[in-house]
PDB file of C-alpha atoms in Angstrom:
ATOM      1  CA  MET A 284       1.565  11.396  13.375  1.00 44.00           C
ATOM      2  CA  ARG A 285       5.074  11.477  14.645  1.00 44.00           C
ATOM      3  CA  ASP A 286       3.633  11.218  18.982  1.00 45.00           C
ATOM      4  CA  ARG A 287       2.047   7.425  17.792  1.00 43.00           C
ATOM      5  CA  CYS A 288       5.288   6.293  16.581  1.00 42.00           C
ATOM      6  CA  SER A 289       6.606   8.097  19.272  1.00 42.00           C
ATOM      7  CA  VAL A 290       4.953   5.990  22.174  1.00 39.00           C
ATOM      8  CA  LEU A 291       5.008   3.051  19.970  1.00 40.00           C
ATOM      9  CA  VAL A 292       8.962   3.305  19.995  1.00 42.00           C
ATOM     10  CA  GLY A 293       8.332   3.744  23.409  1.00 45.00           C
ATOM     11  CA  HIS A 294       6.706   1.060  25.091  1.00 43.00           C
ATOM     12  CA  GLN A 295       8.505  -1.245  22.807  1.00 44.00           C
ATOM     13  CA  ARG A 296      12.073  -0.215  23.675  1.00 42.00           C
ATOM     14  CA  ARG A 297      10.276   0.158  28.196  1.00 42.00           C
ATOM     15  CA  ARG A 298       8.970  -3.812  27.317  1.00 41.00           C
ATOM     16  CA  ARG A 299      12.954  -5.275  25.326  1.00 43.00           C
ATOM     17  CA  ARG A 300      14.632  -2.887  28.781  1.00 42.00           C
ATOM     18  CA  ARG A 301      12.329  -4.870  31.748  1.00 42.00           C
ATOM     19  CA  LEU A 302      12.519  -7.988  29.198  1.00 42.00           C
ATOM     20  CA  GLY A 303      16.447  -7.543  29.113  1.00 45.00           C
ATOM     21  CA  THR A 304      15.395  -8.094  24.929  1.00 43.00           C
ATOM     22  CA  GLY A 305      18.920  -5.209  24.507  1.00 41.00           C
ATOM     23  CA  LYS A 306      17.657  -3.236  21.222  1.00 40.00           C
ATOM     24  CA  ALA A 307      15.526  -4.310  17.849  1.00 40.00           C
ATOM     25  CA  HIS A 308      16.217  -6.141  16.107  1.00 41.00           C
ATOM     26  CA  GLY A 309      17.453  -4.387  12.695  1.00 41.00           C
ATOM     27  CA  HIS A 310      16.239  -1.794  10.004  1.00 46.00           C
ATOM     28  CA  ASN A 311      12.511  -1.677   9.137  1.00 48.00           C
ATOM     29  CA  THR A 312      11.363  -0.672  12.961  1.00 44.00           C
ATOM     30  CA  PHE A 313      10.597   2.196  13.024  1.00 45.00           C
ATOM     31  CA  ASP A 314      13.469   3.175  15.654  1.00 43.00           C
ATOM     32  CA  GLY A 315      15.806   5.284  12.744  1.00 41.00           C
ATOM     33  CA  ASN A 316      15.798   5.789   8.889  1.00 39.00           C
ATOM     34  CA  THR A 317      14.417   2.765   6.981  1.00 39.00           C
ATOM     35  CA  HIS A 318      15.615   3.946   4.505  1.00 39.00           C
ATOM     36  CA  HIS A 319      19.748   1.445   4.608  1.00 35.00           C
ATOM     37  CA  ALA A 320      21.564  -0.553   2.817  1.00 32.00           C
ATOM     38  CA  ASN A 321      18.562  -2.246   1.467  1.00 36.00           C
ATOM     39  CA  ILE A 322      17.318  -0.520  -1.194  1.00 36.00           C
ATOM     40  CA  GLY A 323      17.626  -2.744  -4.355  1.00 38.00           C
ATOM     41  CA  ALA A 324      18.247  -5.996  -2.942  1.00 38.00           C
ATOM     42  CA  SER A 325      18.330  -8.368  -4.831  1.00 37.00           C
ATOM     43  CA  GLY A 326      14.583 -11.066  -4.658  1.00 44.00           C
ATOM     44  CA  GLY A 327      13.119  -7.907  -2.873  1.00 50.00           C
ATOM     45  CA  ASN A 328       9.519  -6.759  -4.387  1.00 53.00           C
ATOM     46  CA  ASP A 329       9.468  -8.457  -7.187  1.00 54.00           C
ATOM     47  CA  THR A 330       8.651 -12.448  -5.847  1.00 50.00           C
ATOM     48  CA  PRO A 331       4.904 -12.594  -4.281  1.00 50.00           C
ATOM     49  CA  VAL A 332       3.814 -12.403  -0.635  1.00 52.00           C
ATOM     50  CA  SER A 333       3.405 -15.107   1.641  1.00 52.00           C
ATOM     51  CA  THR A 334       0.499 -14.100   3.908  1.00 50.00           C
ATOM     52  CA  ASP A 335       1.495 -16.444   6.860  1.00 58.00           C
ATOM     53  CA  VAL A 336       3.129 -13.607   8.197  1.00 57.00           C
ATOM     54  CA  PHE A 337      -0.356 -12.377   9.340  1.00 61.00           C
ATOM     55  CA  PRO A 338      -0.313 -14.613  13.225  1.00 63.00           C
ATOM     56  CA  ARG A 339       2.533 -14.370  14.294  1.00 74.00           C
ATOM     57  CA  ALA A 340       2.904 -10.388  13.934  1.00 79.00           C
ATOM     58  CA  THR A 341       2.869  -7.871  16.924  1.00 89.00           C
ATOM     59  CA  LEU A 342       0.369  -5.758  17.618  1.00 91.00           C
ATOM     60  CA  ALA A 343       2.678  -2.561  18.066  1.00 92.00           C
ATOM     61  CA  THR A 344       3.929  -4.379  13.668  1.00 92.00           C
ATOM     62  CA  ARG A 345       0.406  -3.909  13.207  1.00 92.00           C
ATOM     63  CA  LEU A 346      -0.084  -0.869  14.037  1.00 94.00           C
ATOM     64  CA  ARG A 347       2.994   0.778  12.417  1.00 95.00           C
ATOM     65  CA  ALA A 348       1.611  -1.384   9.732  1.00 94.00           C
ATOM     66  CA  LYS A 349      -1.768   0.281   9.712  1.00 93.00           C
ATOM     67  CA  ILE A 350      -0.594   3.679  10.659  1.00 95.00           C
ATOM     68  CA  PHE A 351       2.293   4.761   8.252  1.00 96.00           C
ATOM     69  CA  ALA A 352       0.153   2.604   5.157  1.00 95.00           C
ATOM     70  CA  GLY A 353       1.028   5.368   3.182  1.00 94.00           C
ATOM     71  CA  ARG A 354       5.220   5.568   3.824  1.00 96.00           C
ATOM     72  CA  LEU A 355       5.174   2.015   3.708  1.00 97.00           C
ATOM     73  CA  ASP A 356       3.443   2.027  -0.013  1.00 97.00           C
ATOM     74  CA  GLN A 357       6.821   4.002  -1.537  1.00 96.00           C
ATOM     75  CA  ASP A 358       8.609   2.055   0.448  1.00 96.00           C
ATOM     76  CA  ILE A 359       7.786  -1.214  -1.337  1.00 96.00           C
ATOM     77  CA  GLU A 360       7.658   1.445  -4.362  1.00 95.00           C
ATOM     78  CA  ALA A 361      10.818   2.485  -3.688  1.00 95.00           C
ATOM     79  CA  GLY A 362      12.271  -0.500  -3.858  1.00 94.00           C
ATOM     80  CA  ILE A 363      13.183  -1.859   0.284  1.00 95.00           C
ATOM     81  CA  VAL A 364      13.936  -5.565   0.751  1.00 93.00           C
ATOM     82  CA  PRO A 365      11.124  -5.850   4.383  1.00 93.00           C
ATOM     83  CA  LEU A 366      13.028  -7.825   6.484  1.00 92.00           C
ATOM     84  CA  PRO A 367      10.619 -10.668   8.569  1.00 90.00           C
ATOM     85  CA  GLY A 368       8.345  -9.783  10.755  1.00 89.00           C
ATOM     86  CA  SER A 369       9.101  -6.105  10.136  1.00 93.00           C
ATOM     87  CA  PRO A 370       6.109  -3.523   9.076  1.00 95.00           C
ATOM     88  CA  LEU A 371       7.052  -3.761   5.669  1.00 96.00           C
ATOM     89  CA  ALA A 372       6.493  -6.788   5.677  1.00 94.00           C
ATOM     90  CA  LEU A 373       3.406  -7.149   6.935  1.00 95.00           C
ATOM     91  CA  HIS A 374       1.907  -4.731   5.164  1.00 96.00           C
ATOM     92  CA  MET A 375       3.477  -6.171   1.501  1.00 95.00           C
ATOM     93  CA  ALA A 376       1.543  -9.922   3.522  1.00 94.00           C
ATOM     94  CA  ARG A 377      -1.241  -7.360   3.105  1.00 94.00           C
ATOM     95  CA  LEU A 378      -1.080  -5.977   0.142  1.00 95.00           C
ATOM     96  CA  THR A 379      -1.353  -9.132  -1.907  1.00 94.00           C
ATOM     97  CA  ALA A 380      -4.330 -10.353  -0.205  1.00 95.00           C
ATOM     98  CA  VAL A 381      -7.312 -11.178  -1.746  1.00 95.00           C
ATOM     99  CA  ASP A 382      -9.096  -9.087   0.567  1.00 95.00           C
ATOM    100  CA  GLU A 383      -6.861  -5.619  -0.237  1.00 95.00           C
ATOM    101  CA  ARG A 384      -7.035  -6.590  -3.770  1.00 96.00           C
ATOM    102  CA  GLU A 385     -10.763  -7.469  -3.504  1.00 96.00           C
ATOM    103  CA  ALA A 386     -11.044  -3.602  -2.264  1.00 96.00           C
ATOM    104  CA  LEU A 387      -9.231  -2.242  -4.810  1.00 96.00           C
ATOM    105  CA  ALA A 388     -10.720  -3.200  -7.293  1.00 96.00           C
ATOM    106  CA  HIS A 389     -13.673  -2.986  -6.491  1.00 95.00           C
ATOM    107  CA  SER A 390     -13.035   0.688  -6.011  1.00 93.00           C
ATOM    108  CA  LEU A 391     -11.388   0.742  -9.756  1.00 93.00           C
ATOM    109  CA  ARG A 392     -15.331  -0.595 -10.596  1.00 93.00           C
ATOM    110  CA  GLN A 393     -16.521   2.192  -8.652  1.00 90.00           C
ATOM    111  CA  ALA A 394     -14.372   4.796  -9.712  1.00 89.00           C
ATOM    112  CA  LEU A 395     -16.119   3.325 -13.293  1.00 89.00           C
ATOM    113  CA  ALA A 396     -19.656   2.751 -12.240  1.00 88.00           C
ATOM    114  CA  ASP A 397     -19.142   6.794 -11.157  1.00 84.00           C
ATOM    115  CA  LEU A 398     -18.919   7.047 -15.084  1.00 81.00           C
ATOM    116  CA  ASP A 399     -21.380   5.698 -16.747  1.00 78.00           C
ATOM    117  CA  HIS A 400     -24.103   6.116 -14.654  1.00 78.00           C
ATOM    118  CA  GLY A 401     -23.255   9.609 -12.891  1.00 70.00           C
ATOM    119  CA  ARG A 402     -22.503  10.663  -9.286  1.00 63.00           C
ATOM    120  CA  PRO A 403     -24.655   9.993  -7.161  1.00 63.00           C
ATOM    121  CA  GLY A 404     -25.447  14.683  -5.243  1.00 67.00           C
ATOM    122  CA  PHE A 405     -23.539  14.477  -1.911  1.00 72.00           C
ATOM    123  CA  THR A 406     -20.543  12.285  -1.773  1.00 73.00           C
ATOM    124  CA  PRO A 407     -17.555  12.773  -0.328  1.00 75.00           C
ATOM    125  CA  ARG A 408     -15.739  11.050  -2.660  1.00 75.00           C
ATOM    126  CA  ILE A 409     -13.236  13.382  -4.982  1.00 79.00           C
ATOM    127  CA  PRO A 410     -14.783  13.561  -8.287  1.00 81.00           C
ATOM    128  CA  ALA A 411     -12.188  10.613 -11.483  1.00 85.00           C
ATOM    129  CA  HIS A 412     -11.433  12.939 -14.799  1.00 87.00           C
ATOM    130  CA  PRO A 413     -13.970  11.137 -16.463  1.00 86.00           C
ATOM    131  CA  GLN A 414     -12.298  11.491 -19.909  1.00 90.00           C
ATOM    132  CA  ARG A 415      -9.497  10.651 -18.713  1.00 92.00           C
ATOM    133  CA  LEU A 416     -11.346   7.517 -17.003  1.00 92.00           C
ATOM    134  CA  ALA A 417     -12.750   6.590 -20.088  1.00 91.00           C
ATOM    135  CA  ALA A 418     -10.115   6.627 -22.816  1.00 93.00           C
ATOM    136  CA  CYS A 419      -7.801   4.298 -20.080  1.00 94.00           C
ATOM    137  CA  ARG A 420     -11.408   1.865 -19.404  1.00 94.00           C
ATOM    138  CA  ASP A 421      -9.914  -0.990 -21.127  1.00 95.00           C
ATOM    139  CA  VAL A 422      -6.423  -1.034 -19.426  1.00 96.00           C
ATOM    140  CA  VAL A 423      -8.492  -0.629 -15.884  1.00 95.00           C
ATOM    141  CA  ASP A 424     -11.004  -3.885 -16.934  1.00 95.00           C
ATOM    142  CA  ASP A 425      -7.098  -5.368 -17.153  1.00 96.00           C
ATOM    143  CA  ILE A 426      -6.412  -4.713 -13.823  1.00 97.00           C
ATOM    144  CA  THR A 427      -9.214  -5.199 -12.311  1.00 96.00           C
ATOM    145  CA  LEU A 428      -8.990  -8.740 -13.406  1.00 96.00           C
ATOM    146  CA  LEU A 429      -5.629  -8.727 -12.935  1.00 96.00           C
ATOM    147  CA  LEU A 430      -6.752  -8.671  -8.915  1.00 96.00           C
ATOM    148  CA  HIS A 431     -10.051 -10.579  -9.509  1.00 95.00           C
ATOM    149  CA  SER A 432      -7.609 -13.788 -10.880  1.00 94.00           C
ATOM    150  CA  PRO A 433      -6.253 -16.472  -8.917  1.00 92.00           C
ATOM    151  CA  ARG A 434      -3.189 -15.471 -10.082  1.00 93.00           C
ATOM    152  CA  PRO A 435      -0.536 -13.470  -7.029  1.00 94.00           C
ATOM    153  CA  VAL A 436       0.453 -10.525  -7.875  1.00 95.00           C
ATOM    154  CA  ARG A 437       3.072  -7.841  -7.250  1.00 96.00           C
ATOM    155  CA  ALA A 438       3.560  -6.078  -3.527  1.00 96.00           C
ATOM    156  CA  ARG A 439       4.935  -3.250  -5.363  1.00 96.00           C
ATOM    157  CA  GLY A 440       1.886  -3.251  -7.968  1.00 96.00           C
ATOM    158  CA  VAL A 441      -0.297  -2.962  -5.826  1.00 97.00           C
ATOM    159  CA  ALA A 442       1.246   0.087  -3.654  1.00 97.00           C
ATOM    160  CA  ARG A 443       1.504   2.060  -7.076  1.00 96.00           C
ATOM    161  CA  LEU A 444      -2.177   1.282  -6.955  1.00 96.00           C
ATOM    162  CA  ARG A 445      -2.849   1.673  -3.204  1.00 96.00           C
ATOM    163  CA  MET A 446      -0.280   5.383  -4.386  1.00 96.00           C
ATOM    164  CA  LEU A 447      -2.121   6.520  -7.632  1.00 95.00           C
ATOM    165  CA  LEU A 448      -5.670   5.512  -5.838  1.00 93.00           C
ATOM    166  CA  SER A 449      -5.610   7.808  -2.719  1.00 92.00           C
ATOM    167  CA  ASP A 450      -3.379  10.809  -4.384  1.00 91.00           C
ATOM    168  CA  GLY A 451      -6.148  13.570  -4.614  1.00 86.00           C
ATOM    169  CA  THR A 452      -4.025  15.863  -7.121  1.00 87.00           C
ATOM    170  CA  GLY A 453      -2.827  12.785  -9.015  1.00 91.00           C
ATOM    171  CA  PRO A 454      -4.225  11.761 -13.014  1.00 92.00           C
ATOM    172  CA  LEU A 455      -6.562  10.198 -11.771  1.00 91.00           C
ATOM    173  CA  TYR A 456      -9.322  12.479 -10.318  1.00 89.00           C
ATOM    174  CA  SER A 457      -9.694  15.563 -12.191  1.00 83.00           C
ATOM    175  CA  SER A 458      -7.752  18.817 -10.569  1.00 82.00           C
ATOM    176  CA  GLY A 459      -4.750  16.693 -10.972  1.00 82.00           C
ATOM    177  CA  ARG A 460      -1.970  16.656 -13.712  1.00 86.00           C
ATOM    178  CA  GLY A 461      -0.404  14.146 -14.665  1.00 88.00           C
ATOM    179  CA  SER A 462      -0.605  11.130 -17.953  1.00 92.00           C
ATOM    180  CA  LEU A 463      -3.856   8.413 -16.109  1.00 94.00           C
ATOM    181  CA  ALA A 464      -2.615   6.684 -19.004  1.00 93.00           C
ATOM    182  CA  ALA A 465       1.168   5.903 -18.250  1.00 94.00           C
ATOM    183  CA  ASP A 466      -0.189   5.512 -14.905  1.00 95.00           C
ATOM    184  CA  LEU A 467      -2.962   2.760 -15.589  1.00 96.00           C
ATOM    185  CA  ARG A 468      -0.028   0.933 -17.110  1.00 96.00           C
ATOM    186  CA  GLY A 469       2.760   1.036 -14.424  1.00 95.00           C
ATOM    187  CA  VAL A 470       0.892  -0.763 -12.584  1.00 96.00           C
ATOM    188  CA  LEU A 471      -0.316  -2.490 -14.974  1.00 96.00           C
ATOM    189  CA  ALA A 472       2.803  -3.802 -15.345  1.00 96.00           C
ATOM    190  CA  ALA A 473       4.391  -4.401 -11.598  1.00 95.00           C
ATOM    191  CA  LEU A 474       1.339  -5.439 -10.921  1.00 93.00           C
TER     192      LEU A 474
END
């Protein structure tokens, strides 16, 4: 991962030198430490994000947002306020887009379907913890209804859900620890 970032950042620096534009435009560009004074600023992750940043985003910004999606989810959860045009802003817009919401709702529904009908023979997916998931069926239904609804959702809740689904050692999965009910209620409250 570090090599990919170095290549992208190095390319962007060479391009800026060639164009004569000088230094980069602030934080959240992965040129340095992204944990800075923007943490906890007002008006950040509580409001829904507009998806009109997609057409304006550069290829390098789009790549960074895809490559570092897990890290950006953690940054959103930490409350870092994105700068306009940054990979974090693009990632937040992608999280609140309809396609991403539908994909996450489908993942939750698939976990419930596996619980009801049993898992097929071989699958590369980590099996969900059946008792924990069965106990939280109502909360999962509420989350999927919210994700399918036309109402806007907050990026922080979607980022929490993505972290919960992608953590194979988390409470959703058989080998994981923790309280699935508490984590799902946290996701629902953050949405």
